[in-house]
Structure formats: C-alpha cells, structure tokens
C-alpha cells in the first residue's frame, strides 16, 4: 500500500520560479512535484497551496486526522506569525515537518523565530526545493 503524504504550501509559494530567484531559485513547484512523483512512485503525494491562513488551517484539519500519514508544511511568512496554524498542527493527529526553501536563520531577524517549530516533528531549511525531498525521506 502506498504511503500518503500531503504537501501544504503557504503564501507566495505559488510564485516559485519567478519570485526572488536569488533566494528561491528558478524552478516552479510543479517541477518539484514532478521530480518527487518520479523519484518516489510508491508514495501518493497530494498538494495544496494557499495565500490564505484560514485555507491552510482548513487543509490541515481536512488531512490531519488520518487522510495522510505525514504533512510537509511550508507555511511561508505565516511560520513567523501564526499561532492559529500552530494550534491547528497541535490539534491534528498526523505528524508535520516544517520546511523552508531558504535558510531562514541567514535572513532577516524576524524570520529566525518560528511559531510552528515547537509543534512539528522536525524542521528542514536551507536546501532549496530539495528540502521537500528531505522531508519526504524523513517520512519514508
């Protein structure tokens, strides 16, 4: 039976490939998903992206009670501001790995603090889009 993993991306991550390529690279997230699906054919990967905090919380609630075996979450800027997303992670049963494309600790000081790290299984940051593969490997 295939392992089911959900990837949830937050605000502005729909602009990967065009947004600040010096920080986030030139590749779209669609390309990242294609690569992951090709590399891990025995893993069923679902994907959700929203610029809305409430929609991210709704998706965590939807998949977080047995729909999937793991959640890879890049909450974007909400990482640093959203107690509501932290509460949603605490409320669900499915483990969550926090992911960041950039090394948030090498950026502005406000990005050094995460509201969600303490309720996640782990944190992966700074490996570009490969951060998602590393999180997927952790669940496998």
C-alpha atoms as a PDB file:
ATOM      1  CA  UNK A   1       0.000   0.000   0.000  1.00  0.00           C
ATOM      2  CA  UNK A   2       1.366   3.422  -0.957  1.00  0.00           C
ATOM      3  CA  UNK A   3       2.319   5.864   1.755  1.00  0.00           C
ATOM      4  CA  UNK A   4       0.234   9.062   1.557  1.00  0.00           C
ATOM      5  CA  UNK A   5       1.970  12.386   2.159  1.00  0.00           C
ATOM      6  CA  UNK A   6       0.463  15.849   1.858  1.00  0.00           C
ATOM      7  CA  UNK A   7       2.498  18.921   0.940  1.00  0.00           C
ATOM      8  CA  UNK A   8       0.951  22.209   2.030  1.00  0.00           C
ATOM      9  CA  UNK A   9       2.497  25.487   0.887  1.00  0.00           C
ATOM     10  CA  UNK A  10       1.600  28.910   2.197  1.00  0.00           C
ATOM     11  CA  UNK A  11       1.620  32.452   0.861  1.00  0.00           C
ATOM     12  CA  UNK A  12       3.581  33.461  -2.221  1.00  0.00           C
ATOM     13  CA  UNK A  13       4.878  29.947  -2.852  1.00  0.00           C
ATOM     14  CA  UNK A  14       2.645  29.835  -5.918  1.00  0.00           C
ATOM     15  CA  UNK A  15       5.225  32.252  -7.396  1.00  0.00           C
ATOM     16  CA  UNK A  16       8.189  29.872  -7.166  1.00  0.00           C
ATOM     17  CA  UNK A  17      10.302  30.119 -10.292  1.00  0.00           C
ATOM     18  CA  UNK A  18       9.582  33.828 -10.722  1.00  0.00           C
ATOM     19  CA  UNK A  19       9.679  35.220  -7.178  1.00  0.00           C
ATOM     20  CA  UNK A  20      13.104  36.324  -5.949  1.00  0.00           C
ATOM     21  CA  UNK A  21      15.090  33.652  -7.822  1.00  0.00           C
ATOM     22  CA  UNK A  22      18.242  34.582  -5.876  1.00  0.00           C
ATOM     23  CA  UNK A  23      16.551  33.243  -2.744  1.00  0.00           C
ATOM     24  CA  UNK A  24      14.042  30.695  -4.046  1.00  0.00           C
ATOM     25  CA  UNK A  25      15.604  29.504  -7.322  1.00  0.00           C
ATOM     26  CA  UNK A  26      14.274  29.392 -10.860  1.00  0.00           C
ATOM     27  CA  UNK A  27      12.199  26.207 -10.708  1.00  0.00           C
ATOM     28  CA  UNK A  28       8.433  26.091 -10.310  1.00  0.00           C
ATOM     29  CA  UNK A  29       6.842  23.964  -7.634  1.00  0.00           C
ATOM     30  CA  UNK A  30       5.114  21.929 -10.347  1.00  0.00           C
ATOM     31  CA  UNK A  31       8.570  20.800 -11.479  1.00  0.00           C
ATOM     32  CA  UNK A  32       9.441  19.867  -7.878  1.00  0.00           C
ATOM     33  CA  UNK A  33       6.250  17.774  -7.619  1.00  0.00           C
ATOM     34  CA  UNK A  34       7.042  16.018 -10.917  1.00  0.00           C
ATOM     35  CA  UNK A  35      10.507  15.156  -9.649  1.00  0.00           C
ATOM     36  CA  UNK A  36       9.192  13.825  -6.330  1.00  0.00           C
ATOM     37  CA  UNK A  37       6.491  11.737  -8.052  1.00  0.00           C
ATOM     38  CA  UNK A  38       9.052  10.284 -10.441  1.00  0.00           C
ATOM     39  CA  UNK A  39      11.586   9.533  -7.711  1.00  0.00           C
ATOM     40  CA  UNK A  40       9.027   8.070  -5.275  1.00  0.00           C
ATOM     41  CA  UNK A  41       6.422   6.193  -7.346  1.00  0.00           C
ATOM     42  CA  UNK A  42       5.248   4.265  -4.267  1.00  0.00           C
ATOM     43  CA  UNK A  43       4.306   7.466  -2.419  1.00  0.00           C
ATOM     44  CA  UNK A  44       0.977   9.155  -3.075  1.00  0.00           C
ATOM     45  CA  UNK A  45       1.651  12.897  -2.829  1.00  0.00           C
ATOM     46  CA  UNK A  46      -1.176  15.388  -2.544  1.00  0.00           C
ATOM     47  CA  UNK A  47      -0.531  19.102  -2.875  1.00  0.00           C
ATOM     48  CA  UNK A  48      -2.288  22.211  -1.598  1.00  0.00           C
ATOM     49  CA  UNK A  49      -1.215  25.860  -1.763  1.00  0.00           C
ATOM     50  CA  UNK A  50      -2.975  28.935  -0.465  1.00  0.00           C
ATOM     51  CA  UNK A  51      -2.172  32.535   0.279  1.00  0.00           C
ATOM     52  CA  UNK A  52      -4.875  32.472   2.963  1.00  0.00           C
ATOM     53  CA  UNK A  53      -4.169  31.486   6.563  1.00  0.00           C
ATOM     54  CA  UNK A  54      -7.686  30.135   7.078  1.00  0.00           C
ATOM     55  CA  UNK A  55      -7.491  27.921   3.991  1.00  0.00           C
ATOM     56  CA  UNK A  56      -4.199  26.441   5.228  1.00  0.00           C
ATOM     57  CA  UNK A  57      -5.811  25.690   8.596  1.00  0.00           C
ATOM     58  CA  UNK A  58      -8.820  24.116   6.879  1.00  0.00           C
ATOM     59  CA  UNK A  59      -6.495  21.886   4.826  1.00  0.00           C
ATOM     60  CA  UNK A  60      -4.551  20.832   7.936  1.00  0.00           C
ATOM     61  CA  UNK A  61      -7.869  19.874   9.551  1.00  0.00           C
ATOM     62  CA  UNK A  62      -9.006  18.036   6.423  1.00  0.00           C
ATOM     63  CA  UNK A  63      -5.910  15.833   6.017  1.00  0.00           C
ATOM     64  CA  UNK A  64      -4.690  15.739   9.610  1.00  0.00           C
ATOM     65  CA  UNK A  65      -6.968  13.051  11.013  1.00  0.00           C
ATOM     66  CA  UNK A  66      -5.836  10.004   9.090  1.00  0.00           C
ATOM     67  CA  UNK A  67      -6.255  11.166   5.495  1.00  0.00           C
ATOM     68  CA  UNK A  68      -2.446  11.064   5.105  1.00  0.00           C
ATOM     69  CA  UNK A  69       0.493   9.646   7.071  1.00  0.00           C
ATOM     70  CA  UNK A  70       2.567  12.815   7.048  1.00  0.00           C
ATOM     71  CA  UNK A  71       2.317  16.503   6.228  1.00  0.00           C
ATOM     72  CA  UNK A  72       5.138  18.589   4.797  1.00  0.00           C
ATOM     73  CA  UNK A  73       4.312  22.223   5.575  1.00  0.00           C
ATOM     74  CA  UNK A  74       5.977  25.347   4.247  1.00  0.00           C
ATOM     75  CA  UNK A  75       3.811  27.980   5.903  1.00  0.00           C
ATOM     76  CA  UNK A  76       5.824  30.789   4.296  1.00  0.00           C
ATOM     77  CA  UNK A  77       5.626  34.035   6.243  1.00  0.00           C
ATOM     78  CA  UNK A  78       2.858  32.563   8.431  1.00  0.00           C
ATOM     79  CA  UNK A  79       5.622  30.483  10.033  1.00  0.00           C
ATOM     80  CA  UNK A  80       6.711  33.583  11.910  1.00  0.00           C
ATOM     81  CA  UNK A  81       3.286  34.996  12.791  1.00  0.00           C
ATOM     82  CA  UNK A  82       0.564  32.364  13.026  1.00  0.00           C
ATOM     83  CA  UNK A  83      -0.381  30.984  16.394  1.00  0.00           C
ATOM     84  CA  UNK A  84      -3.554  29.762  14.660  1.00  0.00           C
ATOM     85  CA  UNK A  85      -1.568  27.453  12.347  1.00  0.00           C
ATOM     86  CA  UNK A  86       0.459  26.230  15.347  1.00  0.00           C
ATOM     87  CA  UNK A  87      -2.806  25.454  17.154  1.00  0.00           C
ATOM     88  CA  UNK A  88      -4.113  23.586  14.091  1.00  0.00           C
ATOM     89  CA  UNK A  89      -0.956  21.449  13.983  1.00  0.00           C
ATOM     90  CA  UNK A  90      -1.333  20.714  17.695  1.00  0.00           C
ATOM     91  CA  UNK A  91      -4.957  19.693  17.182  1.00  0.00           C
ATOM     92  CA  UNK A  92      -4.405  17.107  14.441  1.00  0.00           C
ATOM     93  CA  UNK A  93      -3.081  13.548  14.708  1.00  0.00           C
ATOM     94  CA  UNK A  94      -0.826  13.497  11.635  1.00  0.00           C
ATOM     95  CA  UNK A  95       2.841  14.441  12.125  1.00  0.00           C
ATOM     96  CA  UNK A  96       4.030  17.623  10.402  1.00  0.00           C
ATOM     97  CA  UNK A  97       7.508  18.523   9.189  1.00  0.00           C
ATOM     98  CA  UNK A  98       8.178  22.244   8.789  1.00  0.00           C
ATOM     99  CA  UNK A  99      10.063  23.033   5.590  1.00  0.00           C
ATOM    100  CA  UNK A 100      11.746  26.165   4.242  1.00  0.00           C
ATOM    101  CA  UNK A 101      13.445  26.600   0.901  1.00  0.00           C
ATOM    102  CA  UNK A 102      15.841  29.257   2.178  1.00  0.00           C
ATOM    103  CA  UNK A 103      17.936  29.201   5.337  1.00  0.00           C
ATOM    104  CA  UNK A 104      15.640  31.385   7.408  1.00  0.00           C
ATOM    105  CA  UNK A 105      18.383  31.856  10.019  1.00  0.00           C
ATOM    106  CA  UNK A 106      20.613  33.554   7.443  1.00  0.00           C
ATOM    107  CA  UNK A 107      17.881  36.063   6.592  1.00  0.00           C
ATOM    108  CA  UNK A 108      16.161  38.930   8.413  1.00  0.00           C
ATOM    109  CA  UNK A 109      15.903  38.540  12.178  1.00  0.00           C
ATOM    110  CA  UNK A 110      12.096  38.304  12.105  1.00  0.00           C
ATOM    111  CA  UNK A 111      12.455  35.063  10.113  1.00  0.00           C
ATOM    112  CA  UNK A 112      14.593  33.467  12.848  1.00  0.00           C
ATOM    113  CA  UNK A 113      11.543  32.771  15.031  1.00  0.00           C
ATOM    114  CA  UNK A 114       9.004  30.112  14.127  1.00  0.00           C
ATOM    115  CA  UNK A 115       5.597  29.923  15.741  1.00  0.00           C
ATOM    116  CA  UNK A 116       5.170  26.353  14.458  1.00  0.00           C
ATOM    117  CA  UNK A 117       8.521  24.593  15.045  1.00  0.00           C
ATOM    118  CA  UNK A 118       7.629  23.533  18.569  1.00  0.00           C
ATOM    119  CA  UNK A 119       4.580  21.576  17.408  1.00  0.00           C
ATOM    120  CA  UNK A 120       6.231  19.968  14.372  1.00  0.00           C
ATOM    121  CA  UNK A 121       8.109  16.669  14.272  1.00  0.00           C
ATOM    122  CA  UNK A 122      11.121  18.458  12.781  1.00  0.00           C
ATOM    123  CA  UNK A 123      12.376  21.348  10.681  1.00  0.00           C
ATOM    124  CA  UNK A 124      14.280  21.312   7.386  1.00  0.00           C
ATOM    125  CA  UNK A 125      15.558  24.607   5.992  1.00  0.00           C
ATOM    126  CA  UNK A 126      18.035  25.958   3.509  1.00  0.00           C
ATOM    127  CA  UNK A 127      18.295  23.190   0.912  1.00  0.00           C
ATOM    128  CA  UNK A 128      16.207  24.838  -1.782  1.00  0.00           C
ATOM    129  CA  UNK A 129      13.411  22.725  -3.215  1.00  0.00           C
ATOM    130  CA  UNK A 130      15.403  19.683  -2.102  1.00  0.00           C
ATOM    131  CA  UNK A 131      14.107  20.488   1.401  1.00  0.00           C
ATOM    132  CA  UNK A 132      10.841  18.831   0.336  1.00  0.00           C
ATOM    133  CA  UNK A 133      12.654  15.649  -0.725  1.00  0.00           C
ATOM    134  CA  UNK A 134      14.476  15.541   2.601  1.00  0.00           C
ATOM    135  CA  UNK A 135      11.166  15.849   4.463  1.00  0.00           C
ATOM    136  CA  UNK A 136       9.642  13.122   2.310  1.00  0.00           C
ATOM    137  CA  UNK A 137      12.630  10.879   3.060  1.00  0.00           C
ATOM    138  CA  UNK A 138      12.102  11.507   6.777  1.00  0.00           C
ATOM    139  CA  UNK A 139       8.528  10.197   6.492  1.00  0.00           C
ATOM    140  CA  UNK A 140       9.553   7.197   4.414  1.00  0.00           C
END
